[in-house]
mmCIF file of C-alpha atoms in Angstrom:
data_model
loop_
_atom_site.group_PDB
_atom_site.id
_atom_site.type_symbol
_atom_site.label_atom_id
_atom_site.label_comp_id
_atom_site.label_asym_id
_atom_site.label_seq_id
_atom_site.Cartn_x
_atom_site.Cartn_y
_atom_site.Cartn_z
ATOM 1 C CA GLY P 212 -0.183 -0.503 -0.058
ATOM 2 C CA ALA P 213 1.109 3.940 -0.085
ATOM 3 C CA ASP P 214 1.871 3.411 3.904
ATOM 4 C CA ASN P 215 4.827 1.168 2.430
ATOM 5 C CA ASN P 216 3.337 -1.871 4.458
ATOM 6 C CA MET P 217 1.952 -5.057 2.843
ATOM 7 C CA TRP P 218 -2.437 -5.651 2.707
ATOM 8 C CA PHE P 219 -3.959 -9.021 2.537
ATOM 9 C CA VAL P 220 -7.448 -10.563 3.762
ATOM 10 C CA ILE P 221 -7.429 -14.130 5.014
ATOM 11 C CA PRO P 222 -9.952 -15.780 2.811
ATOM 12 C CA ASN P 223 -13.572 -17.219 3.729
ATOM 13 C CA THR P 224 -13.067 -13.890 6.410
ATOM 14 C CA GLU P 225 -13.886 -10.326 6.704
ATOM 15 C CA VAL P 226 -11.208 -10.002 7.763
ATOM 16 C CA VAL P 227 -8.443 -7.549 6.010
ATOM 17 C CA GLY P 228 -5.884 -5.837 7.038
ATOM 18 C CA TYR P 229 -1.330 -5.812 6.767
ATOM 19 C CA ILE P 230 1.718 -6.307 8.348
ATOM 20 C CA THR P 231 4.800 -3.457 8.176
ATOM 21 C CA PRO P 232 8.398 -4.327 7.056
ATOM 22 C CA SER P 233 9.662 -5.093 10.721
ATOM 23 C CA GLY P 234 6.446 -8.280 10.893
ATOM 24 C CA THR P 235 4.116 -6.850 12.939
ATOM 25 C CA TYR P 236 0.283 -7.206 11.734
ATOM 26 C CA THR P 237 -3.022 -5.351 12.469
ATOM 27 C CA THR P 238 -6.132 -6.373 11.326
ATOM 28 C CA PHE P 239 -9.472 -4.654 10.835
ATOM 29 C CA ASP P 240 -13.223 -5.578 10.404
ATOM 30 C CA ALA P 241 -13.959 -5.224 6.484
ATOM 31 C CA VAL P 242 -17.384 -4.651 6.563
ATOM 32 C CA SER P 243 -18.860 -2.204 8.679
ATOM 33 C CA ASP P 244 -22.456 -4.950 9.439
ATOM 34 C CA PRO P 245 -20.397 -8.293 10.115
ATOM 35 C CA ASP P 246 -22.216 -11.132 8.844
ATOM 36 C CA PRO P 247 -21.051 -14.787 8.976
ATOM 37 C CA SER P 248 -21.863 -15.057 4.303
ATOM 38 C CA TYR P 249 -20.214 -12.104 3.567
ATOM 39 C CA SER P 250 -16.630 -12.998 2.142
ATOM 40 C CA ILE P 251 -13.977 -10.460 1.020
ATOM 41 C CA GLY P 252 -12.234 -11.048 -2.274
ATOM 42 C CA THR P 253 -9.752 -9.060 -4.833
ATOM 43 C CA ILE P 254 -7.936 -6.568 -3.404
ATOM 44 C CA VAL P 255 -6.073 -3.712 -4.741
ATOM 45 C CA THR P 256 -4.109 -0.212 -3.446
ATOM 46 C CA GLY P 257 -5.470 3.070 -4.867
ATOM 47 C CA GLY P 258 -2.323 3.399 -5.022
ATOM 48 C CA THR P 259 -0.600 7.676 -4.505
ATOM 49 C CA ILE P 260 -4.159 8.790 -5.731
ATOM 50 C CA ASP P 261 -5.876 8.366 -2.596
ATOM 51 C CA GLY P 262 -3.874 6.207 -0.442
ATOM 52 C CA ASP P 263 -6.291 3.261 0.455
ATOM 53 C CA ILE P 264 -7.067 0.541 -0.141
ATOM 54 C CA TRP P 265 -10.366 -1.039 -2.078
ATOM 55 C CA TYR P 266 -11.556 -4.488 -2.366
ATOM 56 C CA ILE P 267 -14.488 -6.469 -2.931
ATOM 57 C CA ILE P 268 -17.319 -8.074 0.060
ATOM 58 C CA ALA P 269 -19.276 -10.832 -2.082
ATOM 59 C CA GLY P 270 -22.617 -11.980 -0.409
ATOM 60 C CA GLY P 271 -24.602 -11.145 2.994
ATOM 61 C CA PRO P 272 -27.953 -12.496 4.344
ATOM 62 C CA THR P 273 -29.506 -13.483 1.835
ATOM 63 C CA GLY P 274 -26.753 -15.551 0.353
ATOM 64 C CA PRO P 275 -23.131 -15.884 -0.848
ATOM 65 C CA SER P 276 -23.011 -13.544 -4.036
ATOM 66 C CA SER P 277 -26.123 -12.666 -3.568
ATOM 67 C CA PHE P 278 -24.914 -8.750 -2.548
ATOM 68 C CA ASP P 279 -21.891 -7.454 -3.632
ATOM 69 C CA ARG P 280 -20.229 -3.967 -2.484
ATOM 70 C CA LEU P 281 -17.566 -2.614 -3.788
ATOM 71 C CA ALA P 282 -15.420 -1.131 -0.394
ATOM 72 C CA ARG P 283 -11.730 0.575 0.229
ATOM 73 C CA ILE P 284 -10.343 1.404 3.549
ATOM 74 C CA THR P 285 -7.991 3.765 5.358
ATOM 75 C CA PRO P 286 -4.264 3.116 6.358
ATOM 76 C CA SER P 287 -6.394 3.948 10.166
ATOM 77 C CA GLY P 288 -8.778 1.814 8.979
ATOM 78 C CA THR P 289 -11.525 3.993 8.558
ATOM 79 C CA ILE P 290 -14.401 2.026 5.947
ATOM 80 C CA THR P 291 -16.332 3.759 3.040
ATOM 81 C CA THR P 292 -19.093 0.904 1.419
ATOM 82 C CA TYR P 293 -20.983 1.520 -1.707
ATOM 83 C CA ASP P 294 -23.961 -0.327 -2.783
ATOM 84 C CA THR P 295 -23.863 -0.063 -6.037
ATOM 85 C CA LEU P 296 -21.572 -2.812 -7.750
ATOM 86 C CA PRO P 297 -23.662 -5.049 -9.842
ATOM 87 C CA ASP P 298 -25.219 -8.580 -9.085
ATOM 88 C CA ASN P 299 -22.812 -11.370 -9.011
ATOM 89 C CA ILE P 300 -20.152 -9.918 -8.675
ATOM 90 C CA ALA P 301 -18.637 -12.454 -6.394
ATOM 91 C CA THR P 302 -14.837 -12.172 -4.840
ATOM 92 C CA ASN P 303 -13.344 -13.951 -7.597
ATOM 93 C CA SER P 304 -13.756 -12.372 -9.990
ATOM 94 C CA ASN P 305 -10.624 -8.862 -11.104
ATOM 95 C CA PHE P 306 -9.851 -5.776 -9.953
ATOM 96 C CA VAL P 307 -7.236 -4.256 -11.304
ATOM 97 C CA LYS P 308 -6.545 0.524 -10.583
ATOM 98 C CA ALA P 309 -7.422 2.788 -13.525
ATOM 99 C CA PRO P 310 -6.958 6.459 -14.069
ATOM 100 C CA ASN P 311 -8.847 9.122 -12.419
ATOM 101 C CA ASP P 312 -9.388 7.149 -9.004
ATOM 102 C CA THR P 313 -11.638 4.469 -11.297
ATOM 103 C CA MET P 314 -10.867 1.015 -10.717
ATOM 104 C CA VAL P 315 -11.440 -1.445 -13.591
ATOM 105 C CA PHE P 316 -13.173 -4.639 -13.031
ATOM 106 C CA VAL P 317 -14.695 -7.383 -14.675
ATOM 107 C CA ASN P 318 -17.211 -10.023 -13.290
ATOM 108 C CA ARG P 319 -16.974 -13.044 -14.344
ATOM 109 C CA ILE P 320 -20.407 -14.188 -13.815
ATOM 110 C CA ALA P 321 -22.206 -11.557 -16.009
ATOM 111 C CA GLY P 322 -19.099 -11.383 -18.573
ATOM 112 C CA THR P 323 -18.706 -8.216 -18.137
ATOM 113 C CA LEU P 324 -16.427 -5.650 -18.664
ATOM 114 C CA GLY P 325 -17.008 -2.240 -15.666
ATOM 115 C CA ARG P 326 -14.850 0.731 -14.823
ATOM 116 C CA VAL P 327 -16.430 2.159 -10.892
ATOM 117 C CA ASP P 328 -15.440 5.512 -9.854
ATOM 118 C CA SER P 329 -14.436 6.911 -6.047
ATOM 119 C CA SER P 330 -17.503 7.443 -5.066
ATOM 120 C CA GLY P 331 -19.381 4.278 -6.065
ATOM 121 C CA THR P 332 -20.832 5.066 -9.427
ATOM 122 C CA ILE P 333 -20.337 2.636 -11.962
ATOM 123 C CA LEU P 334 -18.868 4.185 -15.310
ATOM 124 C CA TYR P 335 -19.357 1.967 -17.824
ATOM 125 C CA ASP P 336 -20.633 -2.659 -17.265
ATOM 126 C CA ASN P 337 -19.695 -3.635 -20.866
ATOM 127 C CA ASP P 338 -21.089 -6.975 -22.568
ATOM 128 C CA ILE P 339 -17.593 -8.799 -23.392
ATOM 129 C CA THR P 340 -19.301 -11.933 -23.212
ATOM 130 C CA SER P 341 -19.304 -11.783 -28.129
ATOM 131 C CA ARG P 342 -15.601 -11.858 -27.328
ATOM 132 C CA LEU P 343 -14.932 -15.436 -25.320
ATOM 133 C CA PRO P 344 -15.822 -18.845 -27.111
ATOM 134 C CA ALA P 345 -19.100 -20.166 -25.655
ATOM 135 C CA GLY P 346 -18.985 -21.386 -22.446
ATOM 136 C CA GLY P 347 -15.423 -19.989 -21.598
ATOM 137 C CA GLY P 348 -14.443 -17.105 -19.234
ATOM 138 C CA VAL P 349 -12.492 -14.389 -17.925
ATOM 139 C CA LEU P 350 -9.594 -15.611 -15.640
ATOM 140 C CA ARG P 351 -7.194 -12.904 -15.159
ATOM 141 C CA LEU P 352 -6.475 -9.019 -15.168
ATOM 142 C CA THR P 353 -3.901 -6.586 -15.343
ATOM 143 C CA ALA P 354 -3.800 -3.605 -16.635
ATOM 144 C CA ALA P 355 -0.706 -1.697 -18.419
ATOM 145 C CA PRO P 356 2.266 0.091 -17.119
ATOM 146 C CA ASP P 357 0.119 3.479 -18.167
ATOM 147 C CA ASN P 358 -3.109 2.708 -16.612
ATOM 148 C CA ALA P 359 -4.143 3.671 -20.512
ATOM 149 C CA THR P 360 -5.199 -0.213 -21.233
ATOM 150 C CA VAL P 361 -6.482 -3.492 -19.288
ATOM 151 C CA ARG P 362 -5.593 -7.093 -20.100
ATOM 152 C CA MET P 363 -7.769 -10.194 -19.361
ATOM 153 C CA ALA P 364 -6.805 -14.118 -19.604
ATOM 154 C CA TYR P 365 -9.468 -16.049 -21.290
ATOM 155 C CA VAL P 366 -10.158 -19.804 -21.735
ATOM 156 C CA ASP P 367 -13.249 -21.920 -23.039
ATOM 157 C CA ALA P 368 -14.542 -24.601 -21.267
ATOM 158 C CA SER P 369 -12.388 -27.303 -21.865
ATOM 159 C CA TYR P 370 -9.596 -24.874 -21.936
ATOM 160 C CA THR P 371 -8.688 -25.517 -26.204
ATOM 161 C CA ASP P 372 -9.613 -21.975 -27.131
ATOM 162 C CA ASN P 373 -7.951 -19.446 -24.639
ATOM 163 C CA GLY P 374 -6.404 -15.976 -25.313
ATOM 164 C CA LEU P 375 -6.065 -12.779 -24.542
ATOM 165 C CA LEU P 376 -8.302 -9.529 -24.426
ATOM 166 C CA THR P 377 -7.143 -6.010 -24.707
ATOM 167 C CA TYR P 378 -9.322 -3.598 -23.857
ATOM 168 C CA ASN P 379 -8.839 0.685 -23.490
ATOM 169 C CA VAL P 380 -10.184 1.306 -19.316
ATOM 170 C CA ASP P 381 -13.103 3.754 -20.920
ATOM 171 C CA GLY P 382 -14.165 0.303 -22.204
ATOM 172 C CA THR P 383 -13.327 0.055 -25.799
ATOM 173 C CA TYR P 384 -12.160 -3.250 -27.337
ATOM 174 C CA VAL P 385 -8.577 -3.743 -28.553
ATOM 175 C CA SER P 386 -7.721 -6.920 -29.925
ATOM 176 C CA THR P 387 -7.669 -10.176 -29.812
ATOM 177 C CA LEU P 388 -4.735 -13.083 -28.960
ATOM 178 C CA ASP P 389 -5.282 -16.320 -29.715
ATOM 179 C CA LEU P 390 -3.143 -18.826 -27.592
ATOM 180 C CA ASP P 391 -5.127 -22.082 -28.635
ATOM 181 C CA ASP P 392 -4.744 -24.191 -25.656
ATOM 182 C CA ARG P 393 -2.090 -22.302 -23.886
ATOM 183 C CA THR P 394 -3.955 -21.309 -20.867
ATOM 184 C CA VAL P 395 -2.536 -18.052 -18.945
ATOM 185 C CA THR P 396 -2.182 -18.876 -14.446
ATOM 186 C CA ALA P 397 -0.701 -15.371 -14.048
ATOM 187 C CA MET P 398 0.812 -12.879 -16.034
ATOM 188 C CA ALA P 399 2.179 -8.717 -15.939
ATOM 189 C CA TYR P 400 2.590 -6.250 -18.472
ATOM 190 C CA ASN P 401 6.865 -5.361 -18.305
ATOM 191 C CA ALA P 402 8.152 -1.993 -18.017
ATOM 192 C CA GLY P 403 7.967 -1.996 -21.719
ATOM 193 C CA GLY P 404 3.568 -2.311 -21.720
ATOM 194 C CA ASP P 405 4.097 -5.867 -23.925
#
């Protein structure tokens, strides 16, 4: 995080926390209205723009993944939640920092690429299923070093029609790279943006 600590979530809990370089850790309740059916998912730093840690809260009193929210926590533990995310983003969705204090996310269940600002307002939530193979879905999402584009690794149901999609952060399609039966399990842009 911007505070030079390593932030983390504890899977299948409502806990978010950080570890200092010296090994001291601090944890916080990640939701303001705790319920055992909540789960904390993707976590990403807001970087130098706001210095906060952003994450997705999935589930709720009506059941797992039934009500998803975007949340942010300051280094001192103050939590703000936004109830404007599309339903069923779920904790395994991908979520990366974008320019102008926004985040880009992939809703794996609905097959959409979206962008949300720091007030919790959805700027767009575009259907990308026409770019995916039948029965396929997105595995990974990463942002370019300049935060102008995002790249998604996708697979089909049998893992034989895989590839990479590139989109501008404004939601416009850029390109598709076919990888045939090769599956991307991890990815990052290098300093040159490749």
